[in-house]
CSV table of C-alpha atoms in Angstrom, one decimal:
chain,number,residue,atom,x,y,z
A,15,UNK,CA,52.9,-49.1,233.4
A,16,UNK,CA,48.8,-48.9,234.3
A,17,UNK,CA,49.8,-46.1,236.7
A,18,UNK,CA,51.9,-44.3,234.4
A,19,UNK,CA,49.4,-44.1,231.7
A,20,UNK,CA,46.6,-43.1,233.7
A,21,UNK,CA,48.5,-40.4,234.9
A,22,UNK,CA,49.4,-39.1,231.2
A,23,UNK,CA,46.0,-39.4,230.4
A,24,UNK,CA,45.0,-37.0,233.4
A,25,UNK,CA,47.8,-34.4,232.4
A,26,UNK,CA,46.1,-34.7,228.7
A,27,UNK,CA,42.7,-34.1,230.4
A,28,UNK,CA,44.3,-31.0,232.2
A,29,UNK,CA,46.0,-29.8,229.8
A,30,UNK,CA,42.9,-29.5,227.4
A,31,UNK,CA,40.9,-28.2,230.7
A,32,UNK,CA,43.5,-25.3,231.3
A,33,UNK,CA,42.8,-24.2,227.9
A,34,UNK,CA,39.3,-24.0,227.5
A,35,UNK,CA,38.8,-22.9,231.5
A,36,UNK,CA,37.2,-25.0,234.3
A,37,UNK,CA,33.8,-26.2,234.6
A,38,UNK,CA,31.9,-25.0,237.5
A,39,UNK,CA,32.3,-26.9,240.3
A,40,UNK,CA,29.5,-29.8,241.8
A,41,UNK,CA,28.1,-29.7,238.2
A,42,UNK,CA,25.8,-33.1,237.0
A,43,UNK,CA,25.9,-33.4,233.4
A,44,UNK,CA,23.3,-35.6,232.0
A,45,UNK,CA,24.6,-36.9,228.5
A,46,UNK,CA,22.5,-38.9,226.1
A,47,UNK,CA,24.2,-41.1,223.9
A,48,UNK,CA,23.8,-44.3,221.4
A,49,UNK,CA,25.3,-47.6,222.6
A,50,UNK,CA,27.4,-48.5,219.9
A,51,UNK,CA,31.3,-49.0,220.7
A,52,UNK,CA,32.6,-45.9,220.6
A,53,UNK,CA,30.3,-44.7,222.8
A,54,UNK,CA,30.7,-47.4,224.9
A,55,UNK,CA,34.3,-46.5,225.2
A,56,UNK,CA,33.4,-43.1,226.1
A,57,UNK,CA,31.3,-43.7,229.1
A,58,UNK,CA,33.9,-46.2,230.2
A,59,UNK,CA,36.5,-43.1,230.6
A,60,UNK,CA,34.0,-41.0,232.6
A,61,UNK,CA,36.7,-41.4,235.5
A,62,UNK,CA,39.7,-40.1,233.8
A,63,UNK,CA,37.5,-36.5,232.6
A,64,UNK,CA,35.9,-36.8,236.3
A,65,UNK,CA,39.8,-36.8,238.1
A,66,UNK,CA,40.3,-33.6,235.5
A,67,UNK,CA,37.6,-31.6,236.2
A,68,UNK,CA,36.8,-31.8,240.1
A,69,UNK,CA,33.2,-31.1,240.9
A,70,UNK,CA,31.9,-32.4,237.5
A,71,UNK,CA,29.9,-35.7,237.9
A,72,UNK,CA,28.8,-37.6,234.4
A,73,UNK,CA,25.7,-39.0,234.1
A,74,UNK,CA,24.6,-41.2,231.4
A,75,UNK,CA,21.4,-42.4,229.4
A,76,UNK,CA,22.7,-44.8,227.2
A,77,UNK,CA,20.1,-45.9,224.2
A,78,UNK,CA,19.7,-48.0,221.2
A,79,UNK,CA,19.4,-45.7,218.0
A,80,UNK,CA,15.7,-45.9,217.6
A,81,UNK,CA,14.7,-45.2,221.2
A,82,UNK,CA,17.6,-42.5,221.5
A,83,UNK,CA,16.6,-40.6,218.8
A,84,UNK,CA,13.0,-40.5,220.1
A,85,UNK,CA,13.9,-39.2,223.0
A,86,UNK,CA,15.8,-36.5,221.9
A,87,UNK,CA,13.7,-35.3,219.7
A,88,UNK,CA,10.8,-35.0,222.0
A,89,UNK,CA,13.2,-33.2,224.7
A,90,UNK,CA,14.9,-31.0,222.3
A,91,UNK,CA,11.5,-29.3,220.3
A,92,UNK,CA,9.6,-29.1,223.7
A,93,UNK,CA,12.8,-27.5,225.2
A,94,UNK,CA,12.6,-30.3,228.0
A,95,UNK,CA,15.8,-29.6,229.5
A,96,UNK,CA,17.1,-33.4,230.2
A,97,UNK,CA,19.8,-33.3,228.8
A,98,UNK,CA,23.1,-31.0,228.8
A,99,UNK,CA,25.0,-33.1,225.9
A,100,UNK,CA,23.8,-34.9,223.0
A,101,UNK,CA,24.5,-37.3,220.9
A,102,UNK,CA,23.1,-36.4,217.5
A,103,UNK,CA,24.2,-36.9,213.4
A,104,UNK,CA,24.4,-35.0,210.3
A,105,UNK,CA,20.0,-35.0,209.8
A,106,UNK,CA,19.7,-33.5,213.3
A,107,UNK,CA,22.5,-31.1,213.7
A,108,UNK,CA,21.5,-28.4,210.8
A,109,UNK,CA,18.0,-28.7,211.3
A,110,UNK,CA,18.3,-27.8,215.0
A,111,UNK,CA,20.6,-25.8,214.4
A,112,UNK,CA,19.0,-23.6,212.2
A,113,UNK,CA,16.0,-23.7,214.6
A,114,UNK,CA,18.1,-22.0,217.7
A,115,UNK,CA,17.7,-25.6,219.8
A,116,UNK,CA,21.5,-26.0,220.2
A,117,UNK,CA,24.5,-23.9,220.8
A,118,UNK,CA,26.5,-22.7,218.7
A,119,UNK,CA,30.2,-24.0,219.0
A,120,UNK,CA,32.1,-21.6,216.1
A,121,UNK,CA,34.2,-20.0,219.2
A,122,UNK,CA,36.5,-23.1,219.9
A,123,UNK,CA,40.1,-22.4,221.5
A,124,UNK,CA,42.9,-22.3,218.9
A,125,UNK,CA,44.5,-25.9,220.4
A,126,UNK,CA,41.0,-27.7,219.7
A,127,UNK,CA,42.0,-27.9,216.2
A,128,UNK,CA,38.9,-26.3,214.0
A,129,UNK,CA,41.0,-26.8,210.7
A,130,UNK,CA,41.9,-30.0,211.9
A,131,UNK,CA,37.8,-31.3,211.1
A,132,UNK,CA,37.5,-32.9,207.7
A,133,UNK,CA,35.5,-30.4,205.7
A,134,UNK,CA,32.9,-33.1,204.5
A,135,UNK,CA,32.3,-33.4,208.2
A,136,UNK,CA,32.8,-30.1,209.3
A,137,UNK,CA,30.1,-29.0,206.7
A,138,UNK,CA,27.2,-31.9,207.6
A,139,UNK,CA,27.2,-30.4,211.1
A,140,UNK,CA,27.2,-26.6,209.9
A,141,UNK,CA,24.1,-24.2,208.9
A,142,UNK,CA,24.9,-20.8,207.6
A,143,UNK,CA,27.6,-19.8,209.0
A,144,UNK,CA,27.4,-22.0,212.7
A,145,UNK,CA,28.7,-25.2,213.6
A,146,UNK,CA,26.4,-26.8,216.0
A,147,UNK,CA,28.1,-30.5,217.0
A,148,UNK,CA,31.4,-31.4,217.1
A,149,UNK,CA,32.1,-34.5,215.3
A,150,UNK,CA,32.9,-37.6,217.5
A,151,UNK,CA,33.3,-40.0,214.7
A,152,UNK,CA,32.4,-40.2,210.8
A,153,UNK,CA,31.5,-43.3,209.0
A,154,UNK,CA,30.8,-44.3,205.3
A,155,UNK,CA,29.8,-47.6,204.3
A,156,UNK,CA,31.9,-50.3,203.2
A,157,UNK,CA,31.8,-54.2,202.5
A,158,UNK,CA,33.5,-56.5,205.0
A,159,UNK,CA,34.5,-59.6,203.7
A,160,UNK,CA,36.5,-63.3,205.2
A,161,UNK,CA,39.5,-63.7,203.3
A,162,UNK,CA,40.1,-66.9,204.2
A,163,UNK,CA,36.4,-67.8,203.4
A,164,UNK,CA,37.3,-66.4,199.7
A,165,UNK,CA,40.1,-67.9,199.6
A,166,UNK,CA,39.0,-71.2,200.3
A,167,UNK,CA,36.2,-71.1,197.5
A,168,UNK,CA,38.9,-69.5,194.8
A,169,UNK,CA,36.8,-66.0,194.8
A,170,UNK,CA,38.1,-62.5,194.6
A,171,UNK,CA,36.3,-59.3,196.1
A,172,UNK,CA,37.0,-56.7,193.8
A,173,UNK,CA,37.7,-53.3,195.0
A,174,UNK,CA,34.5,-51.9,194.1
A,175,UNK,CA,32.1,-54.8,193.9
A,176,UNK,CA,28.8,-54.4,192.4
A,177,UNK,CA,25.5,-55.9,194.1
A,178,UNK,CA,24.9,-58.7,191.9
A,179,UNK,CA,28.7,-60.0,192.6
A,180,UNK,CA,27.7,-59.9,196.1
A,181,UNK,CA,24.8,-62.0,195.7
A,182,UNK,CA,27.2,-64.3,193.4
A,183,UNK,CA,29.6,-64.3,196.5
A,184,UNK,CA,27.0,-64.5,199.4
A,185,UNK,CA,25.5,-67.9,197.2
A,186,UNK,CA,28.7,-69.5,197.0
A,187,UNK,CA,29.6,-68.5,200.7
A,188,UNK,CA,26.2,-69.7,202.2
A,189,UNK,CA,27.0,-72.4,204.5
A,190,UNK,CA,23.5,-72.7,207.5
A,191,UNK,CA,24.1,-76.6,208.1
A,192,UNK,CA,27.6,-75.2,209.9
A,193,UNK,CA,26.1,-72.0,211.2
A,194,UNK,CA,27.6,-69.6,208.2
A,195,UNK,CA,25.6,-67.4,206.2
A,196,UNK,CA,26.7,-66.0,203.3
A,197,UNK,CA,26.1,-62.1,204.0
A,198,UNK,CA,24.4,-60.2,206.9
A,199,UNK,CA,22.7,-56.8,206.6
A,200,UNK,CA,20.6,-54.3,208.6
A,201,UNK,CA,17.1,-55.6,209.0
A,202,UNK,CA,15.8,-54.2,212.0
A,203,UNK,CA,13.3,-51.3,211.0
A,204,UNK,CA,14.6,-47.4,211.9
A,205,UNK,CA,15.4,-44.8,209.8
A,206,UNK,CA,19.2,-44.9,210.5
A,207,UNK,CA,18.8,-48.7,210.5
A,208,UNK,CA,17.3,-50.7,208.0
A,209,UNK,CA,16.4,-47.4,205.7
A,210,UNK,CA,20.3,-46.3,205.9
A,211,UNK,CA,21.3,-49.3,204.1
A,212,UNK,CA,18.2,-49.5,201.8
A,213,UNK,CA,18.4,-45.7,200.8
A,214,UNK,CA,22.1,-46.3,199.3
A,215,UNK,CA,20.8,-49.9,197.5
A,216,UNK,CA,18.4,-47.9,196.4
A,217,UNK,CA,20.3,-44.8,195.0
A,218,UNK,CA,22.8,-47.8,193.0
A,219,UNK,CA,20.1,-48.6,191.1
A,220,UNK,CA,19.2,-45.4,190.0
A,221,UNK,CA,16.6,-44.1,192.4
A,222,UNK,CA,15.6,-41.3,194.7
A,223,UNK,CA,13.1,-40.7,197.6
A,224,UNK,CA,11.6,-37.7,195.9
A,225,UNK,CA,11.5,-35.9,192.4
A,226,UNK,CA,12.1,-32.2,192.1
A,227,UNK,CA,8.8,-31.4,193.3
A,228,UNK,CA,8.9,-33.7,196.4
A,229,UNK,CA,6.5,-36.0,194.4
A,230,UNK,CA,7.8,-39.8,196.0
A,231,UNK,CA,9.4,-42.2,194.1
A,232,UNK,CA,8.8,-45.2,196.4
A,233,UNK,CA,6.3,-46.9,193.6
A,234,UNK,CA,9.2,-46.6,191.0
A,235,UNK,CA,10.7,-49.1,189.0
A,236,UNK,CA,14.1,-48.6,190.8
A,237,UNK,CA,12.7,-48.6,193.9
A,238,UNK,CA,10.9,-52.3,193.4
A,239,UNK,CA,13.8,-53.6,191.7
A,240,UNK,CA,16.1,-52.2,194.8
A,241,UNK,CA,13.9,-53.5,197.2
A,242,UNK,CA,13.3,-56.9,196.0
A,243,UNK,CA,16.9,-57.6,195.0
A,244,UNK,CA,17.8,-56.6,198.9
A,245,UNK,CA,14.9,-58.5,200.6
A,246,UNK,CA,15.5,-61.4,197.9
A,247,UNK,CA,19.6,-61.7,199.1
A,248,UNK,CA,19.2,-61.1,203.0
A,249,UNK,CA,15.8,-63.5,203.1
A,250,UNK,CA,18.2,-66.2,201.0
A,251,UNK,CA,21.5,-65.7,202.1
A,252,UNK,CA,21.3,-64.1,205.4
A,253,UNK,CA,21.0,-65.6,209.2
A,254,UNK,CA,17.5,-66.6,210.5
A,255,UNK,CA,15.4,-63.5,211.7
A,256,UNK,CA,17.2,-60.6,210.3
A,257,UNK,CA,14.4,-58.4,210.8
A,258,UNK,CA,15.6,-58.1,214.3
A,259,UNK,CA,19.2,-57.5,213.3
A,260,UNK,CA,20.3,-53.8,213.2
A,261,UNK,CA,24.2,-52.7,213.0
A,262,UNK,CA,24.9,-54.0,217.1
A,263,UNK,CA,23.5,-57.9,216.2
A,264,UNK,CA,25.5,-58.0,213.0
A,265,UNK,CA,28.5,-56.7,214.5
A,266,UNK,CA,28.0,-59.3,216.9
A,267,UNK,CA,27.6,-62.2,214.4
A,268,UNK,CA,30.7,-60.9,212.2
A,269,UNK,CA,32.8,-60.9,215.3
A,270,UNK,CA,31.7,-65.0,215.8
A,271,UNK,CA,32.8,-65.5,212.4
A,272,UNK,CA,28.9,-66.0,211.0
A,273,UNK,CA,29.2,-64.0,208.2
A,274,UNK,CA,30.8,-63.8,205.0
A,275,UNK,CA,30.3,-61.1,204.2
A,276,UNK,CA,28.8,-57.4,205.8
A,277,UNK,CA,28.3,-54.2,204.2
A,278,UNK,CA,27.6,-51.4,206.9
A,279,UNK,CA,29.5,-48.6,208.7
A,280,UNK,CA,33.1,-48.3,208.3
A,281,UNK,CA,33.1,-47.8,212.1
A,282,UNK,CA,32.7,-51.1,212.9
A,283,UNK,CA,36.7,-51.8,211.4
A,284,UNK,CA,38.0,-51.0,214.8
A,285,UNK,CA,35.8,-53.7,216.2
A,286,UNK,CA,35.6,-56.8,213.5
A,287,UNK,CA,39.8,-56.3,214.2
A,288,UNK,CA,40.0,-56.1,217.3
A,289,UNK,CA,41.3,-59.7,219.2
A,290,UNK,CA,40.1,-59.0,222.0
A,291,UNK,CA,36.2,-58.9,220.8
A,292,UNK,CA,36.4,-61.0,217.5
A,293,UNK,CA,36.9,-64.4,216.8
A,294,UNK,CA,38.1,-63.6,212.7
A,295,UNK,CA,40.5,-60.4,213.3
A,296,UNK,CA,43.0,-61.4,211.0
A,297,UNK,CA,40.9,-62.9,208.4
A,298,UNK,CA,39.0,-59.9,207.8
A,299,UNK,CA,39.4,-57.4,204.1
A,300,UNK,CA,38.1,-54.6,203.0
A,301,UNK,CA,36.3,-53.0,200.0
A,302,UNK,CA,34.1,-49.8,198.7
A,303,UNK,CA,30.3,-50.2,199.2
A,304,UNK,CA,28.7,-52.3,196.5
A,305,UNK,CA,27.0,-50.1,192.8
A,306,UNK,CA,24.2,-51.4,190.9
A,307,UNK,CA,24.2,-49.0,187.7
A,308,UNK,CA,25.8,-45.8,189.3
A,309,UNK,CA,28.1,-45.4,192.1
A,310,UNK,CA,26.7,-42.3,193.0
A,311,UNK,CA,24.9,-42.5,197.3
A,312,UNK,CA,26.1,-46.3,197.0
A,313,UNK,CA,27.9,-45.5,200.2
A,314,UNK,CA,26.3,-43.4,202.9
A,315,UNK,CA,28.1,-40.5,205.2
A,316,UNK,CA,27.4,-40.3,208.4
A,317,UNK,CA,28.7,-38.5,211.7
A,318,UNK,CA,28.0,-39.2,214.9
A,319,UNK,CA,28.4,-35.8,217.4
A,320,UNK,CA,28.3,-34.0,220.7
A,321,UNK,CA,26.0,-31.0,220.7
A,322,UNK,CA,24.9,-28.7,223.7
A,323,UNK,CA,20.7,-27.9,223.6
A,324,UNK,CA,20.1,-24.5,224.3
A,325,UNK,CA,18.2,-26.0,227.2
A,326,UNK,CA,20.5,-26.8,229.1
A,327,UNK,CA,21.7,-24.9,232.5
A,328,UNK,CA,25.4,-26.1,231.8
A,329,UNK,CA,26.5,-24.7,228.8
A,330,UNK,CA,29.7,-24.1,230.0
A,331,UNK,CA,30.6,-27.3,231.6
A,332,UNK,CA,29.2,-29.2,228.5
A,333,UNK,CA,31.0,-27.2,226.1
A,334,UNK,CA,34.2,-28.2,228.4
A,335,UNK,CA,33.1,-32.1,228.5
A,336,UNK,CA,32.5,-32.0,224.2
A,337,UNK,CA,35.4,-30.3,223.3
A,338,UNK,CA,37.1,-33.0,225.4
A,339,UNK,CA,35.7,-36.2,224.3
A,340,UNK,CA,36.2,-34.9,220.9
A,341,UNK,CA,39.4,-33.3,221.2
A,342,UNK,CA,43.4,-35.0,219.5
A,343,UNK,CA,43.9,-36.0,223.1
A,344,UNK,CA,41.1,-38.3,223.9
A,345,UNK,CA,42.0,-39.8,220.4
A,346,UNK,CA,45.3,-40.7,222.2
A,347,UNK,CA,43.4,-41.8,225.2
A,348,UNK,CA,42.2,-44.3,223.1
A,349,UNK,CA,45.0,-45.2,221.3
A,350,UNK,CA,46.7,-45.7,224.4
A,351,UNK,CA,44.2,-48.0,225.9
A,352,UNK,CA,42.8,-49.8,223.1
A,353,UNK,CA,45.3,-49.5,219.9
A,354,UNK,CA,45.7,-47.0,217.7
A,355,UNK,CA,43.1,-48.5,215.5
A,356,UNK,CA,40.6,-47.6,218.1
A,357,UNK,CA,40.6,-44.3,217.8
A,358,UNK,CA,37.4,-42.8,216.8
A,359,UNK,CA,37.7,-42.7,212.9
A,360,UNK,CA,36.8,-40.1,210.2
A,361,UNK,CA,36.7,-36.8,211.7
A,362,UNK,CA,40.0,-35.6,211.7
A,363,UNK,CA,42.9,-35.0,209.0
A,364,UNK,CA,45.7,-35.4,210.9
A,365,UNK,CA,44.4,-38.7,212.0
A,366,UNK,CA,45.0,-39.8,208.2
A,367,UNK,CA,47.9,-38.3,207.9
A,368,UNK,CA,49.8,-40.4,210.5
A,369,UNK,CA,52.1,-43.1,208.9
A,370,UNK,CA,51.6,-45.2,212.3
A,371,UNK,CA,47.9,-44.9,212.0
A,372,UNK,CA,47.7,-45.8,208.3
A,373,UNK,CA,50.2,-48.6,209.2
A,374,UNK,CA,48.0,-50.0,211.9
A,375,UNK,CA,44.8,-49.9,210.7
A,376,UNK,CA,43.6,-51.8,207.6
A,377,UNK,CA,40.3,-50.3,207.2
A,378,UNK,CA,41.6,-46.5,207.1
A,379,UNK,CA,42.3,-45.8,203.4
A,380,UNK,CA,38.8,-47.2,202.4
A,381,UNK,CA,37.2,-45.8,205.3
A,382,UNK,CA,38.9,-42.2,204.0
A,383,UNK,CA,37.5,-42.7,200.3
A,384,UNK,CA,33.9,-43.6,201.6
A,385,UNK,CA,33.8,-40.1,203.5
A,386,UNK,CA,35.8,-38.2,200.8
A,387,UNK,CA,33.7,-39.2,197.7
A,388,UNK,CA,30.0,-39.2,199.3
A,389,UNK,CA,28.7,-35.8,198.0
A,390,UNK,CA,25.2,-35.2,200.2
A,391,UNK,CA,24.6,-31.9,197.5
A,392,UNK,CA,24.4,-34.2,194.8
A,393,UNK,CA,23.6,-38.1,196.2
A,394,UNK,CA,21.6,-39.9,193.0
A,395,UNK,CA,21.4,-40.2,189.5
A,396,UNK,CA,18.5,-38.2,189.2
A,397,UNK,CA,18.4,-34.6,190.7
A,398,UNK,CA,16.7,-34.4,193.5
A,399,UNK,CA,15.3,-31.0,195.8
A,400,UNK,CA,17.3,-32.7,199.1
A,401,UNK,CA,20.7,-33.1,200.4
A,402,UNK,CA,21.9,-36.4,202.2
A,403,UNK,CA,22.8,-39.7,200.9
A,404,UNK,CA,21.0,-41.9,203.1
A,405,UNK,CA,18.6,-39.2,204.2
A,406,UNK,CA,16.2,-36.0,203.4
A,407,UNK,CA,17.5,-33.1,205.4
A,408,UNK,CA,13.7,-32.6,205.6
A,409,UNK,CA,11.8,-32.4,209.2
A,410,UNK,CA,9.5,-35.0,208.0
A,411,UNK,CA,11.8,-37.9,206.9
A,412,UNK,CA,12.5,-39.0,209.9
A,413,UNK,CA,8.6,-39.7,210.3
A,414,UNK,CA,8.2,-40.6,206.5
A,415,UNK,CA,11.7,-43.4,206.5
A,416,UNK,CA,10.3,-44.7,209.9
A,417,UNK,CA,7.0,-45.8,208.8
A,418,UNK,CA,8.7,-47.1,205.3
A,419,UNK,CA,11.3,-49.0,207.3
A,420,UNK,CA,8.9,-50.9,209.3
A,421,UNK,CA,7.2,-51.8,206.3
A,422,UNK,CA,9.9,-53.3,204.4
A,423,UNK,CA,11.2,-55.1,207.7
A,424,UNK,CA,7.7,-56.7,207.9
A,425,UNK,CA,8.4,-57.7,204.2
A,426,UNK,CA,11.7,-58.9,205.0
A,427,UNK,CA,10.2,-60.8,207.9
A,428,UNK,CA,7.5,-62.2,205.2
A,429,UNK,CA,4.5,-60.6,206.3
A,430,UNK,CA,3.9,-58.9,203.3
A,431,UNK,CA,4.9,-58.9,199.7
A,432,UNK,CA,7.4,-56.2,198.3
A,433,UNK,CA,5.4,-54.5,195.3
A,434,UNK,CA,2.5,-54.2,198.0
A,435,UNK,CA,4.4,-52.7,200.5
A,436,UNK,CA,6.0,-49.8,198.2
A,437,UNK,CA,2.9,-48.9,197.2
A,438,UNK,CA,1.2,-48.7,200.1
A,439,UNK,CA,4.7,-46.4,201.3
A,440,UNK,CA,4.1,-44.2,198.0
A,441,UNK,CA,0.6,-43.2,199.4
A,442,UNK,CA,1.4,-43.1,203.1
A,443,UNK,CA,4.5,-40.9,202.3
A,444,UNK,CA,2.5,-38.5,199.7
A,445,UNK,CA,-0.2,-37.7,202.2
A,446,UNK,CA,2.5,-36.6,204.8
A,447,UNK,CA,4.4,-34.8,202.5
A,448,UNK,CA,0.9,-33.0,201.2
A,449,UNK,CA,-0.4,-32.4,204.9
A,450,UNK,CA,3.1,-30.4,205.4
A,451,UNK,CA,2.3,-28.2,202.6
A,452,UNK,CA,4.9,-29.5,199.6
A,453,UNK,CA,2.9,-29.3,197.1
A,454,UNK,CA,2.2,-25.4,197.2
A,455,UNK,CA,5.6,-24.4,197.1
């Protein structure tokens, strides 16, 4: 049976390769990518593309977030040339984009499947006219919850929960003495880390990083009244050191049954329900992202993709390799080796149009709301001069969230007090957005 599948998977390779013509032949491709699952997944099929595409050897720098996104952006706006494929999100792809660092990637072959792309997606990675990363998978948040731990204490997730039912539930849930804590959360300081979760707490209760004229709102009452509420529940009910946790650690304590309760990506469904790589996979629900006093950025959209620098001496061979790993065939790939729950989520329509799919996989109609309903144009209460939810698709955010994030983890980690640490962000982020010239336009 082994044999017989990897065959089909290297007709699907060919297939694909036939119709968006060969790679050059002894061709290295050096591809930087996060080491998250899907990912992982990704490198681990480097055989089956390599059989496909004679000639083409991948090689592979594989990075946490934080240190990935460094590097990238130092090779990217020097024009280093390291890499041929990237793995960037929805904050890097329009702003490079827009800057002539990556190539386009509007002139796909009819069988990729253009129109196949959810829009929401389709449009993160987009400026003017271009597309400039093809999406490998989406994400919004969600809450992740033990059933039988509910059950047990007589409680009842609601389908939308709000924060302070959380903290009712992570209370009641909060177990140490037998190694259970009543809710994990991102900790680890990085602006896609700690700052992605802490951006959307904040936008529940009702605020914003910036007003309308880039003033920051850091000092603001919603912003202390976010921050303490989150440092408050994680410091109380959350596992020893979660300043050091980021979305890999809590996956890995979920998946060892230590938490009741998780509210992060939506990606991480395939992995908290998978047998082979959790210890709860059956006792495991599913509900929207928790609201404070709006719904409105309470759940973040995200999208990891592939995108080609327009560095890179093989454009053609990377355009081949992208198109691939995001293409309807490596989705079956996946499904084939790992379940049909496995296949990378929330980029494609058709994915959510299959009855077997929806059938399979319990996280998929919540996971579809989360990516459907997040509106980056329009992400808080208040109006605001930037689009993303989690984010500022503004150069300077990801130095601005970066130095915020460290500040609050150091808070978290009780080296400093909340109130003191926002306004020491509120100065910090004003002079940065004053030395970029903000304030005179």
């Amino acid at each position: 049976m082994r044999r017989i599948i990897h065959i089909h998977e290297a007709i699907l390779c060919l297939g694909l390769l036939l119709g968006l013509g060969a790679a050059r032949a002894d061709t290295t491709l050096t591809i930087g990518t996060v080491n998250n699952g899907d990912m992982v997944r990704m490198q681990a099929l480097s055989k089956v593309y390599e059989d496909a595409h004679p000639g083409v050897r991948l090689n592979w720098v594989v990075l946490d977030e934080n240190t990935l996104r460094q590097r990238l952006t130092t090779d990217i706006t020097t024009g280093g040339g390291q890499f041929d494929v990237i793995t960037i999100g929805a904050y890097e792809a329009p702003m490079w984009g827009r800057q002539d660092w990556l190539v386009p990637l509007d002139q796909m072959p009819a069988s990729y499947g253009l129109d196949d792309l959810m829009p929401n997606v389709r449009k993160q990675l987009s400026a003017g006219e271009h597309l400039y990363a093809l999406p490998f998978y989406s994400e919004g948040s969600i809450t992740f919850y033990r059933k039988d731990l509910f059950a047990a204490k007589g409680l009842s997730m609601p389908e939308a929960p709000t924060w302070e039912q959380i903290r009712g539930f992570a209370q009641a849930l909060h177990d140490p003495a037998h190694g259970l804590y009543g809710i994990c959360l991102r900790g680890k300081a990085g602006w896609g880390e700690n700052m992605a979760l802490v951006t959307t707490i904040v936008n529940s209760f009702g605020g914003r990083w910036f007003d309308e004229k880039w003033e920051p709102q850091l000092d603001s009452p919603e912003w202390h009244k976010a921050v303490n509420f989150y440092v408050d529940l994680l410091g109380t009910y959350g596992p020893p050191g979660p300043s050091s946790n980021g979305f890999n650690e809590n996956l890995t304590l979920f998946n060892a049954g230590k938490c009741g309760m998780w509210v992060d990506a939506s990606v991480a469904g395939a992995f908290v329900t998978d047998p082979s790589q959790s210890q709860v996979p059956d006792k495991v629900g599913f509900a929207k992202a928790p609201s404070a006093v709006t719904t409105k950025g309470s759940s973040w959209l995200w999208t990891w993709a592939l995108a080609i620098p327009a560095s890179s001496k093989q454009k053609e061979a990377a355009r081949d390799f992208i198109a691939w790993a995001t293409s309807r065939e490596y989705g079956q790939i996946i499904a084939q080796r790992h379940g049909i729950s496995a296949m990378p989520p929330g980029t494609r329509l058709s994915t959510y149009e299959s009855e077997a799919y929806l059938k399979a996989t319990p996280f998929a109609k919540v996971t579809l709301e989360a990516i459907r309903t997040a509106d980056p144009t329009s992400p808080t209460l208040q109006p605001v001069p930037y689009t993303g939810v989690q984010f500022a698709t503004i150069p300077e955010f990801q130095a601005v969230a970066t130095l915020v994030g460290r500040l609050i983890s150091g808070a978290l980690a009780g080296n400093a007090q909340v109130d003191k640490v926002l306004s020491t962000s509120q100065s910090a982020v004003r002079r940065t957005m004053a030395r970029a010239g903000y304030y005179g336009r």
